[in-house]
PDB file of C-alpha atoms and ligand atoms in Angstrom:
ATOM      1  CA  MET M   1      26.146 -28.521 -38.977  1.00 84.00           C
ATOM      2  CA  LYS M   2      25.141 -28.842 -35.136  1.00 90.00           C
ATOM      3  CA  SER M   3      23.147 -25.659 -34.194  1.00 95.00           C
ATOM      4  CA  ILE M   4      23.650 -23.870 -30.588  1.00 97.00           C
ATOM      5  CA  VAL M   5      20.015 -23.275 -29.013  1.00 97.00           C
ATOM      6  CA  ILE M   6      19.874 -20.741 -26.326  1.00 96.00           C
ATOM      7  CA  GLY M   7      16.069 -20.637 -25.400  1.00 92.00           C
ATOM      8  CA  LYS M   8      15.061 -19.562 -28.306  1.00 93.00           C
ATOM      9  CA  THR M   9      17.554 -18.095 -30.009  1.00 96.00           C
ATOM     10  CA  VAL M  10      19.291 -21.512 -32.739  1.00 98.00           C
ATOM     11  CA  ILE M  11      22.544 -19.995 -33.286  1.00 98.00           C
ATOM     12  CA  GLY M  12      22.930 -22.127 -37.139  1.00 97.00           C
ATOM     13  CA  GLU M  13      19.141 -21.842 -38.191  1.00 96.00           C
ATOM     14  CA  GLY M  14      17.048 -18.855 -39.407  1.00 94.00           C
ATOM     15  CA  LEU M  15      18.037 -15.948 -39.672  1.00 96.00           C
ATOM     16  CA  PRO M  16      22.062 -14.889 -38.544  1.00 97.00           C
ATOM     17  CA  LYS M  17      21.604 -14.113 -34.991  1.00 98.00           C
ATOM     18  CA  VAL M  18      22.476 -10.119 -34.290  1.00 98.00           C
ATOM     19  CA  ILE M  19      24.922  -9.655 -31.641  1.00 98.00           C
ATOM     20  CA  VAL M  20      25.339  -6.220 -30.022  1.00 98.00           C
ATOM     21  CA  PRO M  21      27.691  -4.961 -27.443  1.00 98.00           C
ATOM     22  CA  LEU M  22      28.388  -2.660 -24.749  1.00 98.00           C
ATOM     23  CA  THR M  23      31.454  -0.817 -24.440  1.00 97.00           C
ATOM     24  CA  LYS M  24      31.266   1.272 -21.146  1.00 97.00           C
ATOM     25  CA  PHE M  25      33.820   1.649 -18.640  1.00 97.00           C
ATOM     26  CA  ASN M  26      32.004   1.577 -15.329  1.00 97.00           C
ATOM     27  CA  ASP M  27      28.849   0.152 -13.619  1.00 98.00           C
ATOM     28  CA  GLU M  28      26.626   2.921 -14.312  1.00 98.00           C
ATOM     29  CA  ASP M  29      27.006   3.459 -17.364  1.00 98.00           C
ATOM     30  CA  LEU M  30      26.956   0.043 -18.692  1.00 98.00           C
ATOM     31  CA  LEU M  31      23.847  -0.087 -17.486  1.00 98.00           C
ATOM     32  CA  VAL M  32      22.655   2.839 -18.550  1.00 98.00           C
ATOM     33  CA  GLU M  33      23.827   1.380 -22.059  1.00 97.00           C
ATOM     34  CA  LEU M  34      21.955  -2.464 -21.552  1.00 98.00           C
ATOM     35  CA  SER M  35      18.656  -0.819 -21.170  1.00 97.00           C
ATOM     36  CA  ASN M  36      19.100   0.961 -23.600  1.00 97.00           C
ATOM     37  CA  VAL M  37      20.387  -1.734 -25.663  1.00 97.00           C
ATOM     38  CA  LYS M  38      18.237  -3.912 -24.742  1.00 97.00           C
ATOM     39  CA  SER M  39      15.192  -1.802 -26.371  1.00 97.00           C
ATOM     40  CA  MET M  40      16.455  -2.777 -29.785  1.00 97.00           C
ATOM     41  CA  ASN M  41      15.554  -6.410 -30.065  1.00 96.00           C
ATOM     42  CA  PRO M  42      19.443  -8.184 -30.070  1.00 98.00           C
ATOM     43  CA  ASP M  43      19.854 -11.996 -30.266  1.00 98.00           C
ATOM     44  CA  ILE M  44      23.060 -11.603 -27.959  1.00 98.00           C
ATOM     45  CA  ILE M  45      24.502  -9.387 -25.608  1.00 98.00           C
ATOM     46  CA  GLU M  46      28.149  -9.125 -25.301  1.00 98.00           C
ATOM     47  CA  TRP M  47      29.681  -8.049 -22.244  1.00 98.00           C
ATOM     48  CA  ARG M  48      32.986  -6.512 -23.739  1.00 98.00           C
ATOM     49  CA  ALA M  49      34.849  -6.876 -20.634  1.00 98.00           C
ATOM     50  CA  ASP M  50      38.605  -4.960 -22.071  1.00 98.00           C
ATOM     51  CA  PHE M  51      36.864  -2.154 -22.136  1.00 98.00           C
ATOM     52  CA  TYR M  52      35.382  -2.004 -18.265  1.00 98.00           C
ATOM     53  CA  ARG M  53      37.481   0.246 -16.056  1.00 98.00           C
ATOM     54  CA  LYS M  54      37.410  -2.509 -13.193  1.00 98.00           C
ATOM     55  CA  VAL M  55      38.257  -5.441 -15.053  1.00 98.00           C
ATOM     56  CA  GLY M  56      41.486  -6.012 -12.959  1.00 97.00           C
ATOM     57  CA  ASP M  57      39.512  -6.425  -9.863  1.00 98.00           C
ATOM     58  CA  LEU M  58      37.628 -10.189 -10.326  1.00 98.00           C
ATOM     59  CA  PRO M  59      35.427  -9.237  -6.733  1.00 98.00           C
ATOM     60  CA  SER M  60      34.190  -6.125  -9.252  1.00 98.00           C
ATOM     61  CA  VAL M  61      33.668  -8.194 -12.617  1.00 98.00           C
ATOM     62  CA  ARG M  62      31.810 -10.835 -10.284  1.00 98.00           C
ATOM     63  CA  HIS M  63      29.612  -8.204  -9.545  1.00 98.00           C
ATOM     64  CA  LEU M  64      28.320  -6.301 -12.626  1.00 98.00           C
ATOM     65  CA  LEU M  65      28.404  -9.712 -14.265  1.00 98.00           C
ATOM     66  CA  SER M  66      25.028 -10.252 -11.534  1.00 98.00           C
ATOM     67  CA  GLU M  67      23.554  -7.024 -12.074  1.00 98.00           C
ATOM     68  CA  ILE M  68      23.940  -7.488 -16.149  1.00 98.00           C
ATOM     69  CA  ARG M  69      22.668 -10.983 -16.142  1.00 98.00           C
ATOM     70  CA  THR M  70      19.741  -9.615 -14.232  1.00 98.00           C
ATOM     71  CA  GLU M  71      19.187  -6.602 -16.349  1.00 97.00           C
ATOM     72  CA  ALA M  72      19.319  -8.283 -19.578  1.00 97.00           C
ATOM     73  CA  TYR M  73      16.781 -11.358 -18.026  1.00 96.00           C
ATOM     74  CA  ASP M  74      16.676 -13.960 -20.534  1.00 95.00           C
ATOM     75  CA  LEU M  75      18.795 -12.157 -23.148  1.00 97.00           C
ATOM     76  CA  PRO M  76      21.748 -14.526 -23.857  1.00 98.00           C
ATOM     77  CA  LEU M  77      24.581 -12.695 -22.938  1.00 98.00           C
ATOM     78  CA  LEU M  78      28.128 -13.463 -24.630  1.00 98.00           C
ATOM     79  CA  PHE M  79      31.347 -12.284 -22.124  1.00 98.00           C
ATOM     80  CA  THR M  80      34.501 -11.095 -24.105  1.00 98.00           C
ATOM     81  CA  PHE M  81      37.698  -9.933 -23.121  1.00 98.00           C
ATOM     82  CA  ARG M  82      39.510  -8.849 -26.241  1.00 98.00           C
ATOM     83  CA  THR M  83      43.398  -8.723 -26.093  1.00 98.00           C
ATOM     84  CA  GLN M  84      44.914  -5.972 -27.338  1.00 97.00           C
ATOM     85  CA  LYS M  85      47.008  -8.439 -29.666  1.00 96.00           C
ATOM     86  CA  GLU M  86      43.685  -8.526 -31.339  1.00 96.00           C
ATOM     87  CA  GLY M  87      42.660  -5.313 -31.985  1.00 96.00           C
ATOM     88  CA  GLY M  88      40.798  -4.681 -27.803  1.00 97.00           C
ATOM     89  CA  SER M  89      41.319  -2.958 -24.989  1.00 97.00           C
ATOM     90  CA  GLY M  90      42.165  -5.619 -23.080  1.00 97.00           C
ATOM     91  CA  ASP M  91      46.014  -5.834 -21.334  1.00 95.00           C
ATOM     92  CA  ALA M  92      46.226  -8.325 -18.594  1.00 95.00           C
ATOM     93  CA  SER M  93      48.975 -11.519 -18.523  1.00 97.00           C
ATOM     94  CA  VAL M  94      48.110 -14.506 -19.917  1.00 97.00           C
ATOM     95  CA  SER M  95      47.397 -16.101 -16.770  1.00 97.00           C
ATOM     96  CA  TYR M  96      44.867 -13.331 -15.670  1.00 98.00           C
ATOM     97  CA  TYR M  97      43.135 -13.837 -19.237  1.00 98.00           C
ATOM     98  CA  GLN M  98      42.937 -17.538 -18.106  1.00 98.00           C
ATOM     99  CA  LYS M  99      41.840 -16.323 -14.183  1.00 98.00           C
ATOM    100  CA  LEU M 100      39.122 -14.229 -15.576  1.00 98.00           C
ATOM    101  CA  LEU M 101      37.769 -16.501 -17.942  1.00 98.00           C
ATOM    102  CA  GLU M 102      37.440 -19.496 -15.322  1.00 98.00           C
ATOM    103  CA  GLU M 103      36.135 -17.186 -13.239  1.00 98.00           C
ATOM    104  CA  VAL M 104      33.354 -15.729 -15.515  1.00 98.00           C
ATOM    105  CA  ILE M 105      32.655 -19.347 -16.939  1.00 98.00           C
ATOM    106  CA  CYS M 106      32.653 -20.697 -12.991  1.00 98.00           C
ATOM    107  CA  SER M 107      29.558 -17.644 -12.387  1.00 98.00           C
ATOM    108  CA  ARG M 108      27.117 -19.191 -14.454  1.00 98.00           C
ATOM    109  CA  LYS M 109      25.561 -16.108 -15.578  1.00 98.00           C
ATOM    110  CA  ILE M 110      26.489 -16.100 -19.232  1.00 98.00           C
ATOM    111  CA  GLU M 111      25.265 -18.755 -21.949  1.00 98.00           C
ATOM    112  CA  VAL M 112      28.532 -17.834 -24.512  1.00 98.00           C
ATOM    113  CA  ILE M 113      32.232 -17.072 -23.874  1.00 98.00           C
ATOM    114  CA  ASP M 114      34.499 -15.581 -26.293  1.00 98.00           C
ATOM    115  CA  ILE M 115      38.085 -17.494 -25.887  1.00 98.00           C
ATOM    116  CA  GLU M 116      41.046 -16.201 -28.370  1.00 98.00           C
ATOM    117  CA  TRP M 117      42.444 -19.148 -30.006  1.00 97.00           C
ATOM    118  CA  ASN M 118      46.139 -17.651 -29.797  1.00 96.00           C
ATOM    119  CA  ILE M 119      46.229 -16.273 -26.697  1.00 96.00           C
ATOM    120  CA  ALA M 120      44.232 -19.498 -24.855  1.00 97.00           C
ATOM    121  CA  LYS M 121      46.049 -22.563 -26.598  1.00 94.00           C
ATOM    122  CA  PRO M 122      48.541 -23.933 -23.641  1.00 95.00           C
ATOM    123  CA  PHE M 123      45.105 -23.785 -21.949  1.00 97.00           C
ATOM    124  CA  ILE M 124      42.687 -24.491 -24.423  1.00 97.00           C
ATOM    125  CA  ASP M 125      41.215 -28.184 -23.423  1.00 97.00           C
ATOM    126  CA  SER M 126      40.893 -27.442 -19.772  1.00 97.00           C
ATOM    127  CA  LEU M 127      39.302 -24.072 -20.175  1.00 98.00           C
ATOM    128  CA  VAL M 128      36.266 -26.175 -22.933  1.00 98.00           C
ATOM    129  CA  ASP M 129      35.924 -28.848 -20.359  1.00 98.00           C
ATOM    130  CA  LEU M 130      34.929 -26.354 -17.882  1.00 98.00           C
ATOM    131  CA  ALA M 131      32.840 -24.399 -19.966  1.00 98.00           C
ATOM    132  CA  GLU M 132      30.725 -27.832 -20.101  1.00 98.00           C
ATOM    133  CA  LYS M 133      31.242 -28.615 -17.333  1.00 98.00           C
ATOM    134  CA  ASN M 134      29.395 -25.562 -16.343  1.00 98.00           C
ATOM    135  CA  GLY M 135      26.223 -25.084 -19.439  1.00 98.00           C
ATOM    136  CA  VAL M 136      28.712 -22.214 -21.091  1.00 98.00           C
ATOM    137  CA  PHE M 137      29.490 -22.436 -24.998  1.00 98.00           C
ATOM    138  CA  VAL M 138      32.435 -21.876 -25.920  1.00 98.00           C
ATOM    139  CA  LEU M 139      33.120 -19.273 -29.187  1.00 98.00           C
ATOM    140  CA  MET M 140      36.547 -19.550 -30.330  1.00 98.00           C
ATOM    141  CA  SER M 141      38.327 -16.774 -31.856  1.00 98.00           C
ATOM    142  CA  HIS M 142      40.841 -15.294 -34.383  1.00 98.00           C
ATOM    143  CA  HIS M 143      41.173 -11.536 -35.744  1.00 98.00           C
ATOM    144  CA  ASN M 144      43.637  -9.844 -37.641  1.00 97.00           C
ATOM    145  CA  PHE M 145      42.937  -6.170 -37.289  1.00 96.00           C
ATOM    146  CA  GLN M 146      46.242  -6.159 -40.287  1.00 97.00           C
ATOM    147  CA  ASN M 147      44.687  -7.606 -43.302  1.00 97.00           C
ATOM    148  CA  THR M 148      43.154 -10.286 -44.864  1.00 98.00           C
ATOM    149  CA  PRO M 149      44.933 -13.758 -44.491  1.00 98.00           C
ATOM    150  CA  SER M 150      44.651 -15.909 -47.838  1.00 98.00           C
ATOM    151  CA  LYS M 151      41.439 -18.394 -47.773  1.00 98.00           C
ATOM    152  CA  LYS M 152      43.059 -21.296 -47.082  1.00 98.00           C
ATOM    153  CA  GLU M 153      44.147 -19.735 -44.197  1.00 98.00           C
ATOM    154  CA  ILE M 154      41.208 -18.457 -43.289  1.00 98.00           C
ATOM    155  CA  ILE M 155      39.785 -22.551 -44.161  1.00 98.00           C
ATOM    156  CA  ASP M 156      42.309 -23.834 -41.504  1.00 98.00           C
ATOM    157  CA  ARG M 157      42.163 -21.656 -39.270  1.00 98.00           C
ATOM    158  CA  PHE M 158      38.403 -22.192 -38.370  1.00 98.00           C
ATOM    159  CA  ARG M 159      39.032 -25.581 -38.867  1.00 98.00           C
ATOM    160  CA  SER M 160      41.614 -25.444 -36.306  1.00 98.00           C
ATOM    161  CA  MET M 161      39.619 -24.472 -33.363  1.00 98.00           C
ATOM    162  CA  GLU M 162      36.193 -26.732 -34.601  1.00 97.00           C
ATOM    163  CA  GLN M 163      39.169 -29.247 -33.735  1.00 97.00           C
ATOM    164  CA  SER M 164      39.665 -27.319 -30.254  1.00 96.00           C
ATOM    165  CA  GLY M 165      36.557 -28.111 -28.919  1.00 96.00           C
ATOM    166  CA  ALA M 166      34.848 -24.837 -30.493  1.00 98.00           C
ATOM    167  CA  HIS M 167      30.959 -24.833 -30.300  1.00 98.00           C
ATOM    168  CA  MET M 168      30.773 -21.922 -32.213  1.00 98.00           C
ATOM    169  CA  THR M 169      33.728 -19.946 -34.245  1.00 98.00           C
ATOM    170  CA  LYS M 170      34.445 -16.699 -35.613  1.00 98.00           C
ATOM    171  CA  ILE M 171      37.115 -15.128 -37.680  1.00 98.00           C
ATOM    172  CA  ALA M 172      37.359 -11.256 -37.778  1.00 98.00           C
ATOM    173  CA  VAL M 173      39.752  -9.874 -40.304  1.00 98.00           C
ATOM    174  CA  MET M 174      40.570  -6.149 -41.802  1.00 98.00           C
ATOM    175  CA  PRO M 175      40.388  -5.682 -45.595  1.00 98.00           C
ATOM    176  CA  LYS M 176      43.073  -3.803 -47.788  1.00 98.00           C
ATOM    177  CA  ASP M 177      40.689  -4.151 -51.139  1.00 98.00           C
ATOM    178  CA  PHE M 178      37.876  -5.422 -51.825  1.00 98.00           C
ATOM    179  CA  HIS M 179      38.824  -8.787 -53.030  1.00 98.00           C
ATOM    180  CA  ASP M 180      40.112  -9.345 -49.753  1.00 98.00           C
ATOM    181  CA  VAL M 181      36.588  -8.870 -48.811  1.00 98.00           C
ATOM    182  CA  MET M 182      35.491 -12.306 -51.336  1.00 98.00           C
ATOM    183  CA  THR M 183      38.277 -13.878 -50.079  1.00 98.00           C
ATOM    184  CA  LEU M 184      36.630 -14.144 -46.658  1.00 98.00           C
ATOM    185  CA  MET M 185      33.112 -14.025 -48.169  1.00 98.00           C
ATOM    186  CA  GLU M 186      34.871 -17.354 -50.205  1.00 98.00           C
ATOM    187  CA  ALA M 187      36.166 -19.017 -47.816  1.00 98.00           C
ATOM    188  CA  SER M 188      33.413 -19.070 -45.150  1.00 98.00           C
ATOM    189  CA  TRP M 189      30.965 -20.194 -48.190  1.00 98.00           C
ATOM    190  CA  ASP M 190      34.079 -23.266 -48.404  1.00 98.00           C
ATOM    191  CA  MET M 191      33.397 -23.572 -44.956  1.00 98.00           C
ATOM    192  CA  LYS M 192      29.382 -23.560 -45.052  1.00 97.00           C
ATOM    193  CA  THR M 193      29.083 -25.930 -47.642  1.00 97.00           C
ATOM    194  CA  LYS M 194      32.281 -28.565 -47.504  1.00 98.00           C
ATOM    195  CA  TYR M 195      33.778 -28.543 -43.594  1.00 98.00           C
ATOM    196  CA  ALA M 196      32.187 -26.554 -40.810  1.00 98.00           C
ATOM    197  CA  THR M 197      30.320 -29.053 -38.273  1.00 97.00           C
ATOM    198  CA  ARG M 198      29.639 -26.395 -36.101  1.00 97.00           C
ATOM    199  CA  PRO M 199      28.137 -22.536 -36.825  1.00 98.00           C
ATOM    200  CA  PHE M 200      30.586 -20.090 -37.315  1.00 98.00           C
ATOM    201  CA  ILE M 201      30.834 -16.083 -37.806  1.00 98.00           C
ATOM    202  CA  ALA M 202      32.927 -14.564 -40.404  1.00 98.00           C
ATOM    203  CA  ILE M 203      33.351 -10.925 -40.276  1.00 98.00           C
ATOM    204  CA  SER M 204      35.469  -8.397 -42.625  1.00 98.00           C
ATOM    205  CA  MET M 205      36.349  -5.331 -40.563  1.00 98.00           C
ATOM    206  CA  GLY M 206      36.442  -1.318 -41.797  1.00 98.00           C
ATOM    207  CA  LYS M 207      33.802   0.288 -44.787  1.00 98.00           C
ATOM    208  CA  LEU M 208      35.149  -1.315 -47.287  1.00 98.00           C
ATOM    209  CA  GLY M 209      33.763  -5.104 -45.349  1.00 98.00           C
ATOM    210  CA  MET M 210      30.198  -3.800 -44.026  1.00 98.00           C
ATOM    211  CA  ILE M 211      28.849  -5.860 -46.774  1.00 98.00           C
ATOM    212  CA  SER M 212      30.173  -9.197 -45.112  1.00 98.00           C
ATOM    213  CA  ARG M 213      27.622  -8.123 -42.168  1.00 98.00           C
ATOM    214  CA  MET M 214      24.753  -7.091 -44.021  1.00 98.00           C
ATOM    215  CA  ALA M 215      24.998 -10.643 -46.208  1.00 98.00           C
ATOM    216  CA  ALA M 216      26.085 -12.716 -43.444  1.00 98.00           C
ATOM    217  CA  GLY M 217      23.676 -15.795 -44.404  1.00 96.00           C
ATOM    218  CA  LEU M 218      24.329 -15.575 -47.456  1.00 97.00           C
ATOM    219  CA  TYR M 219      27.255 -16.765 -47.292  1.00 97.00           C
ATOM    220  CA  GLY M 220      27.207 -19.085 -44.570  1.00 97.00           C
ATOM    221  CA  SER M 221      27.496 -16.708 -41.191  1.00 98.00           C
ATOM    222  CA  ALA M 222      25.624 -17.791 -38.775  1.00 98.00           C
ATOM    223  CA  ALA M 223      25.885 -14.155 -36.788  1.00 98.00           C
ATOM    224  CA  THR M 224      27.186 -10.596 -37.020  1.00 98.00           C
ATOM    225  CA  PHE M 225      27.602  -7.927 -34.794  1.00 98.00           C
ATOM    226  CA  ALA M 226      25.995  -4.605 -34.942  1.00 98.00           C
ATOM    227  CA  SER M 227      26.601  -1.218 -33.587  1.00 98.00           C
ATOM    228  CA  GLY M 228      23.948  -0.059 -31.042  1.00 96.00           C
ATOM    229  CA  LYS M 229      24.528   2.850 -28.134  1.00 85.00           C
ATOM    230  CA  THR M 230      28.301   2.305 -29.377  1.00 90.00           C
ATOM    231  CA  SER M 231      30.307   0.283 -31.696  1.00 95.00           C
ATOM    232  CA  SER M 232      32.947  -2.071 -30.734  1.00 95.00           C
ATOM    233  CA  ALA M 233      34.703  -2.232 -34.351  1.00 95.00           C
ATOM    234  CA  PRO M 234      34.930  -0.807 -37.809  1.00 96.00           C
ATOM    235  CA  GLY M 235      32.402  -1.128 -39.916  1.00 97.00           C
ATOM    236  CA  GLN M 236      29.342  -2.535 -37.853  1.00 98.00           C
ATOM    237  CA  ILE M 237      25.642  -1.271 -38.866  1.00 98.00           C
ATOM    238  CA  PRO M 238      23.297  -0.183 -36.138  1.00 98.00           C
ATOM    239  CA  ILE M 239      20.985  -2.817 -35.532  1.00 98.00           C
ATOM    240  CA  GLY M 240      17.609  -0.949 -36.587  1.00 97.00           C
ATOM    241  CA  GLN M 241      19.880  -0.819 -39.874  1.00 97.00           C
ATOM    242  CA  LEU M 242      20.879  -3.473 -39.866  1.00 98.00           C
ATOM    243  CA  ARG M 243      17.534  -5.688 -39.546  1.00 97.00           C
ATOM    244  CA  THR M 244      16.091  -3.612 -42.279  1.00 97.00           C
ATOM    245  CA  ILE M 245      19.100  -4.955 -44.641  1.00 97.00           C
ATOM    246  CA  PHE M 246      18.333  -8.744 -43.099  1.00 96.00           C
ATOM    247  CA  ASP M 247      15.313  -8.040 -44.375  1.00 94.00           C
ATOM    248  CA  LEU M 248      15.971  -7.257 -47.917  1.00 95.00           C
ATOM    249  CA  LEU M 249      18.424  -9.787 -48.314  1.00 94.00           C
ATOM    250  CA  HIS M 250      17.504 -12.476 -45.930  1.00 91.00           C
ATOM    251  CA  LYS M 251      13.963 -12.753 -46.298  1.00 82.00           C
ATOM    252  CA  GLY M 252      11.424 -14.802 -48.836  1.00 68.00           C
TER     253      GLY M 252
HETATM  254  O1  DQA Y   1      34.771 -10.353 -32.114  1.00 70.19           O
HETATM  255  C1  DQA Y   1      34.018  -9.320 -32.553  1.00 70.19           C
HETATM  256  C2  DQA Y   1      33.773  -8.893 -33.555  1.00 70.19           C
HETATM  257  C3  DQA Y   1      34.066  -7.600 -33.811  1.00 70.19           C
HETATM  258  O2  DQA Y   1      34.868  -7.266 -33.520  1.00 70.19           O
HETATM  259  C4  DQA Y   1      33.049  -7.226 -34.980  1.00 70.19           C
HETATM  260  O3  DQA Y   1      34.124  -6.878 -36.053  1.00 70.19           O
HETATM  261  O4  DQA Y   1      32.353  -6.853 -35.137  1.00 70.19           O
HETATM  262  C5  DQA Y   1      32.990  -7.050 -32.429  1.00 70.19           C
HETATM  263  C6  DQA Y   1      33.818  -7.676 -31.346  1.00 70.19           C
HETATM  264  O5  DQA Y   1      33.411  -6.918 -30.299  1.00 70.19           O
HETATM  265  C7  DQA Y   1      33.347  -9.211 -31.418  1.00 70.19           C
HETATM  266  O6  DQA Y   1      34.054  -9.141 -29.672  1.00 70.19           O
END
């Protein structure tokens, strides 16, 4: 498997990497949140720009992104605009989604960009190409807040995203019972042992799925999301507690 190297952070080797989201609505609060989150020692920071009040205005996004870059300094940054269809707050046309992502990629202020596979299908090649030209890694993602698809569907989706040029893939799904959590983990185990050529993230959301965040590295997930000052999805565990659990479950 080809790992992803961002400075000192290697995704796909060692302990699963911990990604902490920033979810505030305005510049001032977001920068305060960032400075708090930084002190919690995340491996990667995610800006969930779909929560940002001025996300529809490209100059505002550019300006705040610059400030985030300066404040984050050498911490790897992941940019995400999560659409409503996939459980986020993002309400944008497909053409604005594309424009926003292109703008952010070309700014070269981030290391990783989240691209939703479903919405970006028609222009995925050009986005991946643009990301590569600008030295940005593509995290191709799929979310299902309603249920957990079958093991085969999860594996097929992971593999299709890899084939679309992703440097890393992610699937987050909602369990209805513990069998669904096991389905997600089993699909990931098969990915890890049989198919994956790139690091991937697999998450079973909600309280039932919390175990998938705690045991990420044991079944193949190369990273997971934890809460910092706020949480961006159901079931996220505060980063400090997650690190303690990682020490118990993943170390010697
Ligand atoms: O896609 C993901 C995963 C996530 O939904 C989670 O379940 O932790 C949290 C989001 O912020 C992130 O973009």
